[in-house]
Tab-separated table of C-alpha atoms in Angstrom:
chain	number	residue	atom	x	y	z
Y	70	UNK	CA	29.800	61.728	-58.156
Y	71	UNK	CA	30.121	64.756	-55.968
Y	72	UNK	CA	31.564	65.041	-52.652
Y	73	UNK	CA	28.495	66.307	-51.159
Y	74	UNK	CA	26.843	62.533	-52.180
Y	75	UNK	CA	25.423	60.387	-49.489
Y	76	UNK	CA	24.331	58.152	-51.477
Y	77	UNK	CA	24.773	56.832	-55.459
Y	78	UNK	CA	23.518	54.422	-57.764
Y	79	UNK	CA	24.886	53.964	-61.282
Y	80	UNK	CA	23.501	50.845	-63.635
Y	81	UNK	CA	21.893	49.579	-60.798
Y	82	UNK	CA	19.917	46.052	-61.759
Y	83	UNK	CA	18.283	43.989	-59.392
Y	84	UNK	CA	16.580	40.347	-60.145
Y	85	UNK	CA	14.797	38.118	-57.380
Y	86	UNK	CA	15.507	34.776	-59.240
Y	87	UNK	CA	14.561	35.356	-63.017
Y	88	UNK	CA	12.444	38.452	-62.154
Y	89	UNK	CA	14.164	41.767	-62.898
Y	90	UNK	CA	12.690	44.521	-59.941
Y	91	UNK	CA	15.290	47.113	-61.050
Y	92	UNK	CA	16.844	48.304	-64.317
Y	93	UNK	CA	19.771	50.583	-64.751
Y	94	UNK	CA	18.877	52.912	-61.829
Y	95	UNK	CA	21.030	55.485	-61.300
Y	96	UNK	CA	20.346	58.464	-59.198
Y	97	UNK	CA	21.854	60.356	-56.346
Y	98	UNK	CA	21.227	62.132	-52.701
Y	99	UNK	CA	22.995	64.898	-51.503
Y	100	UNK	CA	23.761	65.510	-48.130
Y	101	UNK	CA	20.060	67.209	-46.361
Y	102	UNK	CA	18.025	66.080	-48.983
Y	103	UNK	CA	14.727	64.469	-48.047
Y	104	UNK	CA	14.132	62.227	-50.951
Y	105	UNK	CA	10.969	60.680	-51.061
Y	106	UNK	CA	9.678	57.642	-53.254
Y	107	UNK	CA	6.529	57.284	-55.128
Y	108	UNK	CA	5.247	54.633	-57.530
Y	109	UNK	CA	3.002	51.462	-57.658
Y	110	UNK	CA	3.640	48.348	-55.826
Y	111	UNK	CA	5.819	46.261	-57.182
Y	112	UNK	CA	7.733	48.881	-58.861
Y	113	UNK	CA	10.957	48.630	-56.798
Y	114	UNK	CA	11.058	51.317	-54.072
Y	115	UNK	CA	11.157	48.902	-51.318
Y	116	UNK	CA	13.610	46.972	-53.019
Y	117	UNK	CA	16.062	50.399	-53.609
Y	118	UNK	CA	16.193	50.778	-49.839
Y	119	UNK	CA	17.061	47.585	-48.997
Y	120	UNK	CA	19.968	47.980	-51.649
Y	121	UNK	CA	20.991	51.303	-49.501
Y	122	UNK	CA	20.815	49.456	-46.447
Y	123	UNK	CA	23.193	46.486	-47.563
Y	124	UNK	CA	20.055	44.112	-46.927
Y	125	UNK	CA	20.406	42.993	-50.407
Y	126	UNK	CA	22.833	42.921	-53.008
Y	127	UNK	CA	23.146	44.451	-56.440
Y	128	UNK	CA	23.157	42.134	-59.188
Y	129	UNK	CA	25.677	44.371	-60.890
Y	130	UNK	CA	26.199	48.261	-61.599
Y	131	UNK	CA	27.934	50.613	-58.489
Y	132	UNK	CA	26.604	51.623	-55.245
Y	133	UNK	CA	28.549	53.884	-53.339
Y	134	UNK	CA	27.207	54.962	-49.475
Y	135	UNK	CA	28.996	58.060	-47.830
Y	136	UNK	CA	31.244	58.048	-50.634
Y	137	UNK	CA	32.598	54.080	-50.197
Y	138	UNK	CA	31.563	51.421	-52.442
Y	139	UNK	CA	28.894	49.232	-50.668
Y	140	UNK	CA	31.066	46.122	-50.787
Y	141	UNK	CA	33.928	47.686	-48.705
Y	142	UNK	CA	32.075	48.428	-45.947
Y	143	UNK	CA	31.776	45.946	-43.288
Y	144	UNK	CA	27.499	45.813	-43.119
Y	145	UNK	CA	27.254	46.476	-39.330
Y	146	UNK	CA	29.137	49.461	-39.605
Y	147	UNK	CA	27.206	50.708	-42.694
Y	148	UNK	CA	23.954	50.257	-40.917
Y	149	UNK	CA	25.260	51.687	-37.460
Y	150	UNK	CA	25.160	54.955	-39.902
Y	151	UNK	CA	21.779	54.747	-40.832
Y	152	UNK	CA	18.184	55.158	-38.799
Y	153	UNK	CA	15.454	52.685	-40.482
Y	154	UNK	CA	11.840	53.084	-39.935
Y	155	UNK	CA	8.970	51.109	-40.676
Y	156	UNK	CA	5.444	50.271	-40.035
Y	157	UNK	CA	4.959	51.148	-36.603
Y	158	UNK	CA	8.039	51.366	-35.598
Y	159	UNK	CA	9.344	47.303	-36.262
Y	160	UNK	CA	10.017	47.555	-32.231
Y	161	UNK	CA	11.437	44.755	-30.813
Y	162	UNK	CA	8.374	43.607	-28.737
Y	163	UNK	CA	10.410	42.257	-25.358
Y	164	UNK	CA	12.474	46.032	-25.066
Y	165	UNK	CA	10.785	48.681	-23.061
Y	166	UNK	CA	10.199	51.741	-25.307
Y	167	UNK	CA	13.349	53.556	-23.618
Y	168	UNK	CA	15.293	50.283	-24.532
Y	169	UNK	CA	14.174	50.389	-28.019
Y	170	UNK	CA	14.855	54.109	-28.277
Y	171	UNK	CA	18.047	53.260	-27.026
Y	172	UNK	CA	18.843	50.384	-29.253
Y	173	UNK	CA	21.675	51.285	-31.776
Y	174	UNK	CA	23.627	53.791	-29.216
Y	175	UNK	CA	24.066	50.974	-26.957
Y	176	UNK	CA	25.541	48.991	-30.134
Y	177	UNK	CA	27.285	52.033	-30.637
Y	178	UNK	CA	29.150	51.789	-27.083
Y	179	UNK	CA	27.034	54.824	-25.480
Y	180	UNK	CA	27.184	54.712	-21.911
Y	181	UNK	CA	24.187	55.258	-19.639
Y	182	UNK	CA	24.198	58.548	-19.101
Y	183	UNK	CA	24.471	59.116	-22.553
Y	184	UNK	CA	21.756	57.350	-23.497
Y	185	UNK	CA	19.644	59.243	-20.668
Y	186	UNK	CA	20.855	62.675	-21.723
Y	187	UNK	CA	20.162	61.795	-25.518
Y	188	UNK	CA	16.406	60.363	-25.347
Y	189	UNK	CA	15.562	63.302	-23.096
Y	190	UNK	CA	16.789	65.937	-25.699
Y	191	UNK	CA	14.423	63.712	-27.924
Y	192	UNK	CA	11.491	63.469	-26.161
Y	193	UNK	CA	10.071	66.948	-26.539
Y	194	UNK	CA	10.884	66.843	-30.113
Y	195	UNK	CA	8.829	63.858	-31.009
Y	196	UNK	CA	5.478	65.171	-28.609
Y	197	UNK	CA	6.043	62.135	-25.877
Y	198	UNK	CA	6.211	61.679	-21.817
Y	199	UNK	CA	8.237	60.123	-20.171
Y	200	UNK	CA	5.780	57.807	-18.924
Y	201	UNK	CA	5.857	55.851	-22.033
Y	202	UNK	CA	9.547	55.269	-21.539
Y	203	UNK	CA	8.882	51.873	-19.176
Y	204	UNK	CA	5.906	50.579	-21.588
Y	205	UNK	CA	6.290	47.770	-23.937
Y	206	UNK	CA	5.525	48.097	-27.320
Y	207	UNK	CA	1.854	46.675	-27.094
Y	208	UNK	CA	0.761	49.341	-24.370
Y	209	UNK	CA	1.465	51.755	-26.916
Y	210	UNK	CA	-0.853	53.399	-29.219
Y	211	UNK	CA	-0.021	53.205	-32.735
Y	212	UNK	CA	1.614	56.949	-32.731
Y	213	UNK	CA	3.243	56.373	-29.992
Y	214	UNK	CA	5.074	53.353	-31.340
Y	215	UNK	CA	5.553	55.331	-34.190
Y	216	UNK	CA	7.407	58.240	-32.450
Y	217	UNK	CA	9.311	55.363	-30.634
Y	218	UNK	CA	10.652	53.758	-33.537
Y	219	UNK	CA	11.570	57.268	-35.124
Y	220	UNK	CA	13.649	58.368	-31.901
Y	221	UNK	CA	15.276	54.773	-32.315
Y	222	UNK	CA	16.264	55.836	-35.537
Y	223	UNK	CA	17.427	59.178	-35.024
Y	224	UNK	CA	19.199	58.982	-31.269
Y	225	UNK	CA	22.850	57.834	-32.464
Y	226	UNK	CA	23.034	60.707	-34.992
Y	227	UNK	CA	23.066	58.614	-37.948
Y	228	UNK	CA	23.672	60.210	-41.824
Y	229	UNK	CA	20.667	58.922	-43.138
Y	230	UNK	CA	17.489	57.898	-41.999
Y	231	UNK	CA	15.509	55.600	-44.427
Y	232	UNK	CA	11.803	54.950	-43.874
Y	233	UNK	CA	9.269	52.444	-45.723
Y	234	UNK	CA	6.074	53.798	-45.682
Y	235	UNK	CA	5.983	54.634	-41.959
Y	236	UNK	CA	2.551	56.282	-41.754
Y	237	UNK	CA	0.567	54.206	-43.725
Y	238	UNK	CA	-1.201	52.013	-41.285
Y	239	UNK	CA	-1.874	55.136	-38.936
Y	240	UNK	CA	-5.728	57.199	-39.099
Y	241	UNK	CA	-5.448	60.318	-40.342
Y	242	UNK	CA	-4.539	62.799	-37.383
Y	243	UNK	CA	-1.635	60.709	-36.219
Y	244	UNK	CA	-0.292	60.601	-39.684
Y	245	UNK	CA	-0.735	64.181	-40.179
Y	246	UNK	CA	0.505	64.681	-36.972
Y	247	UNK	CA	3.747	62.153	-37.621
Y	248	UNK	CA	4.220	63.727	-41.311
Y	249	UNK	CA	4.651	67.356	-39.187
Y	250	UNK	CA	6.804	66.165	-36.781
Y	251	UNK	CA	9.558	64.476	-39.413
Y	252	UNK	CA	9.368	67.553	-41.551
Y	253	UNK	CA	10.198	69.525	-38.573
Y	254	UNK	CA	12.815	66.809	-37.356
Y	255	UNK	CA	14.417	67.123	-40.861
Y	256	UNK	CA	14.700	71.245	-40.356
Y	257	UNK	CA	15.970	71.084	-37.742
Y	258	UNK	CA	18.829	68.404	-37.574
Y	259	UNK	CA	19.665	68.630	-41.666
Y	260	UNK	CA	19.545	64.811	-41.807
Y	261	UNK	CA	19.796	63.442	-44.892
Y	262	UNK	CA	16.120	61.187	-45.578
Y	263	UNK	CA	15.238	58.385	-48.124
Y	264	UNK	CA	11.298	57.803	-47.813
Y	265	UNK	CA	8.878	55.517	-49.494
Y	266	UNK	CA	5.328	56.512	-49.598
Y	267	UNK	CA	2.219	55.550	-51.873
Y	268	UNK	CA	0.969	59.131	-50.515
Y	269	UNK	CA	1.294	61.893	-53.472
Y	270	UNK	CA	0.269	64.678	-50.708
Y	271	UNK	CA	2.489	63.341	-48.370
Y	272	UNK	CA	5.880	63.547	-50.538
Y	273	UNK	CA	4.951	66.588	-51.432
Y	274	UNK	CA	4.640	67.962	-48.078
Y	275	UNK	CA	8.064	66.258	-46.820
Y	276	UNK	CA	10.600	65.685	-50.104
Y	277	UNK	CA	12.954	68.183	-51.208
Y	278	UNK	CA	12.866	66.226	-54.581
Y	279	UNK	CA	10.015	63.634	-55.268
Y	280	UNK	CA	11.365	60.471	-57.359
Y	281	UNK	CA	8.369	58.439	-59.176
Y	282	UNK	CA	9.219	54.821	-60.012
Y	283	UNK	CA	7.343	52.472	-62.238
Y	284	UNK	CA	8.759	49.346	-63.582
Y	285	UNK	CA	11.596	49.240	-61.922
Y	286	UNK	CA	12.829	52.343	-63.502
Y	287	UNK	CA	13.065	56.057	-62.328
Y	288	UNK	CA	10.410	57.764	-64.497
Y	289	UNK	CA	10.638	61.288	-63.240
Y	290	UNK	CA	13.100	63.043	-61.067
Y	291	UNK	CA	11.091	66.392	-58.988
């Protein structure tokens, strides 16, 4: 394990009752990587992230996040170091778009004006006005929720961002659009990503390496 690892699996197995999802995964991401994940369903990419994210455990092997093993961090503060995106953005449907942009930083302790100076250095980067800022979640076009949930995840500067197929229920501009805009998000602020995606055009457009899974098992490494 280098120094430079954000993240590390070694003899990684994972079982949902008697049914074995992973087997002996081991694999790392260095810092600025954007790593994406290919492979069938079923085959355990979802499954991987969730493992990164401390949303499930290992069965056994050694996970190690910023260089710690996963079971000495406390879970709030491991995930306080992460951005997570999903399908549309998973807002929280009673938050105002602002609110949900601002989410983690206020967990974080950010004051006010932080949080106003933050999303408004944000803004331009993800292509959105400021009169979305007061609109709830279902006023917003599927993009925009989108761009939302991706500000959310990237406004208290975490290490990693992790995303689970983020684009996949979006037509094709907006995901073209969306698939520009992270690329250029990843330039620009060197964060580390961990992406799963069914999309072969799409991880090669984004990923700095390109894992393909298939039973549970990293098949090749790109």
């Amino acid at each position: 394990m280098s120094l430079e690892n954000m993240i590390y699996f070694n003899q990684v197995n994972f079982s949902y009752g008697s049914h074995q999802v992973l087997y002996d995964l081991s694999f790392s991401v260095d810092r600025g990587e954007f790593i994406c994940l290919t492979g069938k369903s079923g085959c355990g990419k979802s499954t991987l992230l969730r493992l990164i994210n401390g949303l499930l455990d290992r069965q056994d092997g050694d996970i190690r996040i910023l260089g710690k093993k996963i079971g000495q961090w406390e879970i709030h503060e491991l995930r306080r170091k992460m951005g997570y995106v999903l399908q549309e953005g998973a807002l929280f449907p009673h938050l105002t778009a602002y609110q949900n942009m601002c989410y983690v930083m206020k967990l974080n302790k950010a004051s006010s004006q932080q949080c106003e100076n933050r999303i408004s250095e944000l803004l331009p980067l993800v292509n959105l006005e400021r009169d979305v800022l007061n609109k709830f979640p279902d006023k917003l076009s599927g993009g925009q929720r989108q761009r939302v949930g991706i500000v959310r995840a990237i406004a208290h500067n975490p290490e990693m961002v992790l995303m689970d197929e983020p684009f996949s229920a979006l037509d094709s501009h907006t995901r073209k659009s969306l698939q520009d805009l992270v690329k250029n998000i990843h330039q620009k602020l060197n964060t580390t990503f961990v992406m799963v995606t069914h999309d072969k055009e799409e991880a090669n457009l984004l990923a700095t390496r390109v894992i393909r899974m298939a039973e549970g098992q990293i098949k090749t490494l790109i």
